[in-house]
Amino acid sequence: MATFELRPETEQQTGLEPSEREGLGRTLLLSNSRWFMRLRWIVVAVFVSAALALDLLRDPVRSAGLISPARSLWVLAGILAAADSLLFLAARRFDGRTRVELLRAHLWAQIIIDLLVLTLLVHAIGSTSTFVAFAYLFHIALSCIFFPARESFLVTVVASLLYLATVALEAALVWPQSGALGGVAPGPPGAPLRMVFALSAVFTWFVVWYLVSTLSKAVRRRDQQLETANDQLREADRIKNQQVIVTTHELKAPFSGIQANIEVLKGRFRQELSPPAQEIVDRIELRARTLSERISAILLLGELRSRRAEPLARETVDLKALTDAALQELAEKAAAANIAVDACVPAITVPGNAKHFSLLLVNLLANAITYSHPGDRVGVSAGHEGERVWIRVSDHGIGIREDALPHIFEEYYRSTEASRFNRLSTGLGLSIVKEIARAYSLGVRVESEQGKGSTFEVVIPVRSEDSRRNDHGADRNH
Ligand code: ADP
């Protein structure tokens, strides 16, 4: 049994808003910010573990002539934990609609707090006697990814100033030098040499800032180019869509005319036609009907697509009434194919649009009937679980090959077995289903096995009041 799922569209699939093109998109900014806060807890854990280990190994540390920075580590872990809790609290209400400026200010606050804590750590462990000062590079590199070059440069300047000030204050004996290595420090002894060490470290940071920010600028520029190309493609697609609609519309009237004339021919002059001529007229009628159905499907798809940007008016749709109407519409088709339909749909109401939901159901049921064998049974059922209502259409027909399954919602796609089985297929029915699912954020799940049959399940999200109402409705119906 193979399965395939059409998921409701997520925010990421809709692309970045134009106002967010500078720097990172809001969604990315938000996820990076959360990642950064989570990472801080790992740093807290590292500080605590190191402090614990140093406390346990107090004697060996002392006998090696080192000064244990355990106390500083405990204090810094406490400061970081408190700061991160506050940052989490502030970010609690952040979501996809939070202003980009607010997200950036929050990130800036994180970076400043980290730089201050790092400066205290550098002082505690040894500003020029160890390489701990190079930990500033993490923030410099991260800021190049989070912010535009101007802002990441500012982060580099702040980091450099904090570090140089620490070394200068230590050298001037204003901020008594601690340092884990104490007396055994191999670093430069004199104040001028320490300043040279610090300045060369700062020089390295600016080089790193330049390299990373240039690379990240190039990646961002490429992102913007892709986004612009995407916009152009969307616009070209919109224009093409409009042209298709106009041309198809022009075809609609002549085809209605042909169909009307065929009806007259068959109604009034049938007796005068020889049997082969009658057969030809029947074939013309069938072709004209198929083409007319195709024209309606193309127009409908065009209409659904051109209204993508518009907010959809939602009404309350009763699935039982919808199913009854769909079955009535398809009764003739089912009878002609000798298919029986078992319907078990309680009176469930969902938010949506009756015309669109009916189209979706008719398309799924029509396919189930079309791809069933004569004498088969098709089922349609519905139910609800918490905040979702499901509706299932199942058949025991030809089924869908596993490799064809991911393609069935593509426009004009018809599997080879299906086109052999149903020579009049258009390959547009499931594209319409997909478009409606997209418009109303529905999920569609397909389970199928070749030769055994298929089940299409549509999941409609409902709010809790809707599901409470449905509970009462379903209770009454049982
Ligand atoms: P059409 O049925 O006109 O070909 P659709 O877009 O409705 O177009 O379906 C696309 C393809 O999906 C079909 O050609 C067929 O291969 C497959 N398909 C859809 N529904 C079923 C079903 N119930 N059973 C088997 N195959 C199906």
Short mmCIF file of N, CA, C and O in Angstrom, two decimals, residues 14 18 42 62 138 141-142 147 150 231 286 306 309 322 346 364 376 383 438 456 473:
data_model
loop_
_atom_site.label_atom_id
_atom_site.label_comp_id
_atom_site.label_asym_id
_atom_site.label_seq_id
_atom_site.Cartn_x
_atom_site.Cartn_y
_atom_site.Cartn_z
N THR A 14 5.38 30.20 1.12
CA THR A 14 4.83 31.38 0.47
C THR A 14 5.91 32.42 0.17
O THR A 14 5.62 33.43 -0.45
N PRO A 18 8.28 41.41 0.66
CA PRO A 18 9.23 42.34 0.08
C PRO A 18 9.94 43.17 1.14
O PRO A 18 11.11 43.45 1.03
N ILE A 42 23.12 25.37 26.33
CA ILE A 42 24.23 24.41 26.23
C ILE A 42 25.48 25.04 26.83
O ILE A 42 26.24 24.40 27.57
N ARG A 62 45.45 23.26 41.98
CA ARG A 62 46.29 24.15 42.80
C ARG A 62 47.76 23.71 42.73
O ARG A 62 48.66 24.54 42.57
N PHE A 138 33.00 33.59 17.48
CA PHE A 138 31.70 32.94 17.25
C PHE A 138 30.63 34.00 17.00
O PHE A 138 29.83 33.91 16.08
N ALA A 141 31.10 35.86 13.68
CA ALA A 141 30.64 35.07 12.52
C ALA A 141 29.11 34.97 12.51
O ALA A 141 28.47 35.16 11.46
N LEU A 142 28.52 34.73 13.69
CA LEU A 142 27.05 34.61 13.74
C LEU A 142 26.37 35.92 13.34
O LEU A 142 25.37 35.93 12.62
N PHE A 147 22.84 39.54 10.56
CA PHE A 147 22.63 40.95 10.23
C PHE A 147 23.31 41.36 8.92
O PHE A 147 24.25 40.69 8.48
N ARG A 150 26.77 46.19 7.82
CA ARG A 150 26.96 47.35 8.70
C ARG A 150 26.83 46.94 10.17
O ARG A 150 27.64 47.28 11.01
N ASP A 231 9.52 36.03 -8.47
CA ASP A 231 8.43 37.00 -8.66
C ASP A 231 8.11 37.14 -10.13
O ASP A 231 6.94 37.20 -10.53
N LEU A 286 -20.06 12.83 -27.93
CA LEU A 286 -19.20 12.44 -26.81
C LEU A 286 -17.95 13.33 -26.75
O LEU A 286 -17.57 13.84 -25.70
N SER A 306 -6.49 32.68 -10.16
CA SER A 306 -6.43 34.14 -10.22
C SER A 306 -6.94 34.76 -8.92
O SER A 306 -6.67 35.91 -8.63
N ALA A 309 -4.72 35.43 -4.31
CA ALA A 309 -4.32 36.47 -3.36
C ALA A 309 -5.51 37.01 -2.57
O ALA A 309 -5.33 37.66 -1.55
N LEU A 322 -23.96 18.21 1.18
CA LEU A 322 -23.02 18.29 0.05
C LEU A 322 -22.87 16.92 -0.62
O LEU A 322 -22.89 16.79 -1.84
N PRO A 346 -22.31 11.86 8.39
CA PRO A 346 -23.23 12.52 9.32
C PRO A 346 -23.32 14.02 9.02
O PRO A 346 -22.52 14.55 8.24
N LEU A 364 -13.54 13.76 -6.58
CA LEU A 364 -13.03 12.54 -5.96
C LEU A 364 -13.99 11.37 -6.20
O LEU A 364 -13.56 10.26 -6.52
N ASP A 376 -18.48 -2.98 -8.85
CA ASP A 376 -17.75 -2.62 -7.62
C ASP A 376 -18.58 -1.69 -6.73
O ASP A 376 -19.58 -1.13 -7.17
N GLY A 383 -16.12 12.06 9.34
CA GLY A 383 -16.14 12.03 10.80
C GLY A 383 -15.28 13.16 11.31
O GLY A 383 -14.67 13.89 10.52
N ARG A 438 -5.53 23.94 -1.39
CA ARG A 438 -4.59 25.01 -1.08
C ARG A 438 -5.34 26.25 -0.55
O ARG A 438 -4.95 26.86 0.43
N PHE A 456 -8.98 8.30 -0.84
CA PHE A 456 -8.59 9.71 -0.76
C PHE A 456 -9.21 10.27 0.52
O PHE A 456 -10.43 10.18 0.69
N GLY A 473 -24.18 17.55 16.74
CA GLY A 473 -24.82 17.17 15.46
C GLY A 473 -24.70 15.68 15.23
O GLY A 473 -25.67 14.99 14.91
#
